Coordinates of C-alpha atoms and ligand atoms in Angstrom, one line a residue:
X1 CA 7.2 4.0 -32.5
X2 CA 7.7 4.1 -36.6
X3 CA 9.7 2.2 -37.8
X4 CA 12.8 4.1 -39.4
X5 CA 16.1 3.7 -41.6
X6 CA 18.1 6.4 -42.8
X7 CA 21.1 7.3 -45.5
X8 CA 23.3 9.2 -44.2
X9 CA 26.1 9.9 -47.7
X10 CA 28.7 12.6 -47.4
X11 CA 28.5 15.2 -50.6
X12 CA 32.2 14.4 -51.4
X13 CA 31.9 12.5 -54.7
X14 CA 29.6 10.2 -56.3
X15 CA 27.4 7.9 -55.1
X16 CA 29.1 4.5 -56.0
X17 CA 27.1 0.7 -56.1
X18 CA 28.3 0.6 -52.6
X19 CA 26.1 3.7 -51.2
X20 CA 23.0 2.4 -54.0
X21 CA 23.1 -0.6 -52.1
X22 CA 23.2 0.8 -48.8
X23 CA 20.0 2.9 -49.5
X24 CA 18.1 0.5 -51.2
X25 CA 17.9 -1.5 -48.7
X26 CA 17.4 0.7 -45.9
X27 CA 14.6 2.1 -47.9
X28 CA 12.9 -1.5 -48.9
X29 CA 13.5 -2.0 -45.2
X30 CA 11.3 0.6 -43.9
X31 CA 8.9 0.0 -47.1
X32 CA 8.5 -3.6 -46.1
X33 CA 7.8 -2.9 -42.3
X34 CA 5.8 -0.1 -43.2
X35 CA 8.2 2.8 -41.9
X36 CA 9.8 5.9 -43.1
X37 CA 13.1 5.9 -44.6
X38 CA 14.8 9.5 -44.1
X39 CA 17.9 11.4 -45.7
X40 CA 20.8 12.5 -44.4
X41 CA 24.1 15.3 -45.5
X42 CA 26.9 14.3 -44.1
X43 CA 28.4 17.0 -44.7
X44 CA 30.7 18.3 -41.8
X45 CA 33.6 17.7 -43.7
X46 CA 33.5 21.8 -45.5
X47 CA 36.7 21.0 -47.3
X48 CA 35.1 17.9 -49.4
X49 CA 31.7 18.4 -49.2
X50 CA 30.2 20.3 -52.6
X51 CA 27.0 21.5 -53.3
X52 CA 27.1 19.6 -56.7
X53 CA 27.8 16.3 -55.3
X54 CA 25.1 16.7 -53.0
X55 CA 22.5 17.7 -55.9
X56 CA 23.8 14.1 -57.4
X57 CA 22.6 12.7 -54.9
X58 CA 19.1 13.5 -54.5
X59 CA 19.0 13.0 -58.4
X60 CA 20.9 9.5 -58.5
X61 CA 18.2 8.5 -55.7
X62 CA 15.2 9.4 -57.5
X63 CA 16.5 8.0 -60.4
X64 CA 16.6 4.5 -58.7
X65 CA 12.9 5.5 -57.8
X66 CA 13.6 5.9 -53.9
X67 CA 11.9 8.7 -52.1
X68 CA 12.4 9.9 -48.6
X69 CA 10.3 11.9 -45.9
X70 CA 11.3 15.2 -45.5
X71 CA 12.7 16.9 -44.3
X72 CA 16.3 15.5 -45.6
X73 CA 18.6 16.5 -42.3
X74 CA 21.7 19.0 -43.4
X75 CA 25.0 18.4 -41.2
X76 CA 26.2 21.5 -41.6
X77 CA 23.2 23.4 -40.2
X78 CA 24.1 21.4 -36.7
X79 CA 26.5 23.1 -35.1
X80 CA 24.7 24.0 -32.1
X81 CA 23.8 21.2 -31.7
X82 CA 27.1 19.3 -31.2
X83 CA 28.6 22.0 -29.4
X84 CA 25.8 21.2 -26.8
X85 CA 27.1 17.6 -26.7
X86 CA 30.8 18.4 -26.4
X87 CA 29.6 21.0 -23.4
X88 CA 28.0 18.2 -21.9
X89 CA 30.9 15.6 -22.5
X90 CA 33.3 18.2 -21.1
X91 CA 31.5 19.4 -18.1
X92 CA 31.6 15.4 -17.2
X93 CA 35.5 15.1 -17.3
X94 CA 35.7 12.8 -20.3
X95 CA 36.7 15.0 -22.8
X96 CA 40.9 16.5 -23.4
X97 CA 42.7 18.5 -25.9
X98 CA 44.8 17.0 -28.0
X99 CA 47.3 18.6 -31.2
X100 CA 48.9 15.1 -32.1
X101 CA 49.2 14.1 -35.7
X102 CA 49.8 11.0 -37.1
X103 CA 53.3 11.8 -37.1
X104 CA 53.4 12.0 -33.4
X105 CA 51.2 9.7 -32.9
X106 CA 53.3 6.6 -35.2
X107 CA 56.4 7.9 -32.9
X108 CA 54.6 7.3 -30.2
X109 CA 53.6 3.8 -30.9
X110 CA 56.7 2.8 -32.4
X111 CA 58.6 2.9 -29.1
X112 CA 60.6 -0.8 -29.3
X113 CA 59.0 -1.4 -25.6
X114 CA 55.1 -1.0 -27.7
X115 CA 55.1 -4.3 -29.6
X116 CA 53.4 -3.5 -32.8
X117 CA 50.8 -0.8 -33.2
X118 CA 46.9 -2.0 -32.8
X119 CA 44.1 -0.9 -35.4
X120 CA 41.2 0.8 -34.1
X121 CA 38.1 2.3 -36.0
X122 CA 40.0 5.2 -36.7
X123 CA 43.2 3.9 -37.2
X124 CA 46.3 3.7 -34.6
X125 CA 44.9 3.2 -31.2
X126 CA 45.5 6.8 -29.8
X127 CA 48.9 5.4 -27.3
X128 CA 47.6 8.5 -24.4
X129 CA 50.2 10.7 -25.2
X130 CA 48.1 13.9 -24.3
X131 CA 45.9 12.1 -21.9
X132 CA 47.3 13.2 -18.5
X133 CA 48.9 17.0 -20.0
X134 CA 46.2 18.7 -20.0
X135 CA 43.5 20.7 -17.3
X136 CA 40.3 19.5 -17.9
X137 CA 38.5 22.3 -15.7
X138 CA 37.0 25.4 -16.7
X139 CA 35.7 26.2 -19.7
X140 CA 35.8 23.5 -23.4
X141 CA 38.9 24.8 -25.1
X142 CA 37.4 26.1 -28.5
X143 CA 39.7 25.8 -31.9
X144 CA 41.7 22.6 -30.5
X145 CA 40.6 18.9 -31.3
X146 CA 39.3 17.4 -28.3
X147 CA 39.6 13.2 -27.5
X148 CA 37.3 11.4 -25.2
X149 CA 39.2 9.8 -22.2
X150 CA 37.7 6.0 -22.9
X151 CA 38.8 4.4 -19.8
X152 CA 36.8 7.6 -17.7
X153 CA 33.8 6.9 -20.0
X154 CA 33.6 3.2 -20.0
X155 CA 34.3 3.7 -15.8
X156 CA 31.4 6.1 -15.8
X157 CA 29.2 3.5 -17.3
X158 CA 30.2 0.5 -14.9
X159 CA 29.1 3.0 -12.5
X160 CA 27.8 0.9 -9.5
X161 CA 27.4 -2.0 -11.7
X162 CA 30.9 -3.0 -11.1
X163 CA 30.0 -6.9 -10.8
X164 CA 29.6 -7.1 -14.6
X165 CA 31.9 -6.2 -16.5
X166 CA 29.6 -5.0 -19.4
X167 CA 29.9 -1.6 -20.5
X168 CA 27.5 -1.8 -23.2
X169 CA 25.8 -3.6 -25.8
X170 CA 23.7 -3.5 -29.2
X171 CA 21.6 -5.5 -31.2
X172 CA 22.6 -6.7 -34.3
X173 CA 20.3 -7.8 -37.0
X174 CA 22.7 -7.5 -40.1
X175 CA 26.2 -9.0 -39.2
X176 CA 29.7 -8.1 -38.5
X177 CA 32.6 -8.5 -40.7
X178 CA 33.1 -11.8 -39.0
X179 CA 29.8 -12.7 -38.9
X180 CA 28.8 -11.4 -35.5
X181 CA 25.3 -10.7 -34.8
X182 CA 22.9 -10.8 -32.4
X183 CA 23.3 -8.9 -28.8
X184 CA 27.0 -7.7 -29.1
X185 CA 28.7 -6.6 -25.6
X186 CA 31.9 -4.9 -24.9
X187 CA 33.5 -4.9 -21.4
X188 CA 36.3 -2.0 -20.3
X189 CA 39.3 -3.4 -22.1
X190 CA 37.5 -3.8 -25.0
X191 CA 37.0 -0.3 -25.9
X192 CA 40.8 1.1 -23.8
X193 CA 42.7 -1.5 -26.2
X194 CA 41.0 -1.8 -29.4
X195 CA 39.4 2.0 -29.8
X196 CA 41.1 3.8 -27.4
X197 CA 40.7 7.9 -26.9
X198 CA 39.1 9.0 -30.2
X199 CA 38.6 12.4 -31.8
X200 CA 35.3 13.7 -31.3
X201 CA 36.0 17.4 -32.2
X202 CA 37.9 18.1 -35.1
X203 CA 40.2 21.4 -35.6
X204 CA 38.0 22.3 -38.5
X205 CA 34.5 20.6 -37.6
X206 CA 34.1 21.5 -34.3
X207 CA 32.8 17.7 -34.1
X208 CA 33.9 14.0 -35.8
X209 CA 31.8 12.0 -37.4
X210 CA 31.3 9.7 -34.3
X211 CA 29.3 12.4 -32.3
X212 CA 27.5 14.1 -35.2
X213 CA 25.9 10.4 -36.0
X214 CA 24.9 9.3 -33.1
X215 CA 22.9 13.0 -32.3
X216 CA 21.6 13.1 -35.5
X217 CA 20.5 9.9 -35.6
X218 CA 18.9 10.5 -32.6
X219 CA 17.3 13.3 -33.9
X220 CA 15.9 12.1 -36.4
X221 CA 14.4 9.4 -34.5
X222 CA 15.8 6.2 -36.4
X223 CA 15.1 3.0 -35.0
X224 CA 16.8 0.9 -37.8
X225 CA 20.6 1.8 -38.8
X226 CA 21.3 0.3 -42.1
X227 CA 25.0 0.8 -43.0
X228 CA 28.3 -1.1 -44.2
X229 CA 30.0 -3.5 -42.2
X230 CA 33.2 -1.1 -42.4
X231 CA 31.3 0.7 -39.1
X232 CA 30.6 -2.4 -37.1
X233 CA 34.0 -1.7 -35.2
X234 CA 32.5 2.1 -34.8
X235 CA 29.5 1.2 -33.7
X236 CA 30.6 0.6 -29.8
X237 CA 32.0 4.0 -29.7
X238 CA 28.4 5.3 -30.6
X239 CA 26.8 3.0 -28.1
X240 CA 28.9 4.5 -25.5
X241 CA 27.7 8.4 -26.9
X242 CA 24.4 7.1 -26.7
X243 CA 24.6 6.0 -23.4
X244 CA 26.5 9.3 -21.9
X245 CA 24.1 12.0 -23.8
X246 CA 21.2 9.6 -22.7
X247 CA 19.7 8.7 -25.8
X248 CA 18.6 5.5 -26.9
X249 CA 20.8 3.0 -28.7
X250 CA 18.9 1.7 -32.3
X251 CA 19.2 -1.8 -33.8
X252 CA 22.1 -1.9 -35.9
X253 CA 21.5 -3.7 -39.5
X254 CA 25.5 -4.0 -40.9
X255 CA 25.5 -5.1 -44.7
X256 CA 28.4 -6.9 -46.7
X257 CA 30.6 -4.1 -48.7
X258 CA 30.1 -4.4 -52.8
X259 CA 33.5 -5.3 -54.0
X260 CA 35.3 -5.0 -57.4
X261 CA 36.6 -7.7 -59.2
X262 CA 39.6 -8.2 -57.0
X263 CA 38.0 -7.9 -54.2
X264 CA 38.9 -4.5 -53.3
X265 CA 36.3 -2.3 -51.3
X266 CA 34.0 0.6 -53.1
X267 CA 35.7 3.9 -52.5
X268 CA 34.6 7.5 -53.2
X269 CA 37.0 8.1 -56.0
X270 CA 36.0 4.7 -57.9
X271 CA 33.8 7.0 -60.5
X272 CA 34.0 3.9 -62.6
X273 CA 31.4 2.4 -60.4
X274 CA 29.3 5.4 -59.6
X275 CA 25.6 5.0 -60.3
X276 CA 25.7 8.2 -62.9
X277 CA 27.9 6.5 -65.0
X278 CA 26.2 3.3 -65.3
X279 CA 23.0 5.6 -65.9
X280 CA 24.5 7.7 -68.9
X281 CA 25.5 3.9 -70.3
X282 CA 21.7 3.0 -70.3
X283 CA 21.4 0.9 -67.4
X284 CA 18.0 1.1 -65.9
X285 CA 17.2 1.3 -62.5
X286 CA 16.4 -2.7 -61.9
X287 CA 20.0 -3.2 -63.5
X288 CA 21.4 -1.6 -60.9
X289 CA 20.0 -3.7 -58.2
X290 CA 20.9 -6.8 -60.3
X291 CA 24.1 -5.5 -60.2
X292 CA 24.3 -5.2 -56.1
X293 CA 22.4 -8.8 -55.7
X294 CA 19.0 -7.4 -54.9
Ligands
LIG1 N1 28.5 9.3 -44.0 C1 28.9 7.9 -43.8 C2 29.5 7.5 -45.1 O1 29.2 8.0 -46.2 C3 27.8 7.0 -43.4 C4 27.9 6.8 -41.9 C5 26.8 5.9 -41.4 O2 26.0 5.3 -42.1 O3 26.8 5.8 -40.1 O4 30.3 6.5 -45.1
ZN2 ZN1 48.0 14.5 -28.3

């Protein structure tokens, strides 16, 4: 099996150090272990995603003299293909409308009985509000945001196996923000009380960025996820996907998040830090690596 890494930015602003970073080293990865390192829009967000920011990237990447086998894998041109998944979810029971917003959902939690709120991946740990209101039968409800019922997936992967109480595990060969690494297993309660029911279709998607990256990764047939520790929480809820659409769970490579001076964490709108920038100052390439540690 080749040996493969992949960079999966979203078109919705500039690359920043953070995402050079990222790709350098999942492309010196699959250099060094003589591999393929692939490309990857993530673009199912329509409202941010532009095709400008996504020429920027292809031109900030060869800049930094990385190249990629094509060809480089488009979101947006996937529909089907997630559609398939959330069939396939859905026909298995583990899949429910729900129109909450954030609004609803903070009410919900903030019930004096609650104690205070816990942080998931994706935020607020989805309290269940819509859980039991809804028919599940007949046919996927199109044009409504759909959550996966966690306790009914992490149950249908116990399956007979009920005398451990594993649901699932990964291999990490990077680390976790608290330096977890190594094979990393979650039981039951560890996916119902710190992820809970997450989104997998959005209104406007028709998927999440949970179930598009786990398909597409398996499409494209990486072996080696190279990403930011800010998805090691994440990454459970795609080794659960993985395990119900019966594809294979990769090895998981988590790198430390490049900071600003106080400490703060890269984000899209920090132009100040995006690679273009440092570029039309007359940084080279091989300052821009000195500049992420590599
Ligand atoms: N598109 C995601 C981002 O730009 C990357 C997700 C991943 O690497 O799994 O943050
Ligand atoms: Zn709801």
């Amino acid at each position: 099996m080749t040996f493969k890494t992949r960079f999966a930015p979203s078109p919705t602003g500039p690359l920043h150090l953070g995402h050079a970073y990222s790709a350098i080293l999942a492309h010196d990865l699959a250099a060094s272990r003589n591999g393929q390192f692939l490309l990857r829009i993530e673009d199912i967000d329509r409202s941010r995603s532009r095709p400008h920011w996504e020429e920027q990237i292809y031109d900030d990447l060869n800049w930094l003299g990385l190249s990629w086998a094509e060809p480089v894998m488009r979101q947006s041109e996937r529909p089907h293909i997630y559609n398939q998944a959330l069939d396939q979810l859905w026909s298995q029971g583990l899949l429910y409308p729900c129109t909450c917003n954030r609004r609803d959902i903070a009410a919900a939690v903030s019930a004096p009985q609650e104690g205070a709120p816990l942080l998931g991946p994706d935020g607020i740990v989805y309290p269940g509000t819509c859980r039991k209101r809804t028919d599940r039968t007949g046919s996927r409800p199109q044009d409504v945001p759909l959550r996966m019922d966690m306790a009914a997936a992490g149950q249908k992967l116990l399956g007979e196996a009920k005398a451990t109480k594993t649901v699932g595990a990964f291999h990490e060969s990077g680390a976790g923000p608290n330096g977890e690494a190594g094979t990393i297993e979650f039981t039951l309660s560890d996916l119902t009380d710190t992820i809970g029911d997450v989104v997998l279709s959005r209104r406007d998607m028709g998927t999440s960025y949970h179930l598009s990256v786990v398909l597409d990764d398996a499409a494209q047939g990486i072996t080696h996820v190279v990403r930011g520790q800010d998805l090691f929480e994440a990454t459970r809820i795609h080794v659960v996907l993985q395990a119900l659409l019966g594809l294979a769970t990769p090895h998981y490579i988590h790198h430390e998040l490049i900071r600003d001076e106080s400490g703060k964490r890269l984000a899209k709108r920090d132009d100040a830090r995006a690679v273009a920038k440092y570029r039309n100052d007359g940084a080279s390439p091989s300052d821009i690596r000195a500049m992420v540690g590599l």
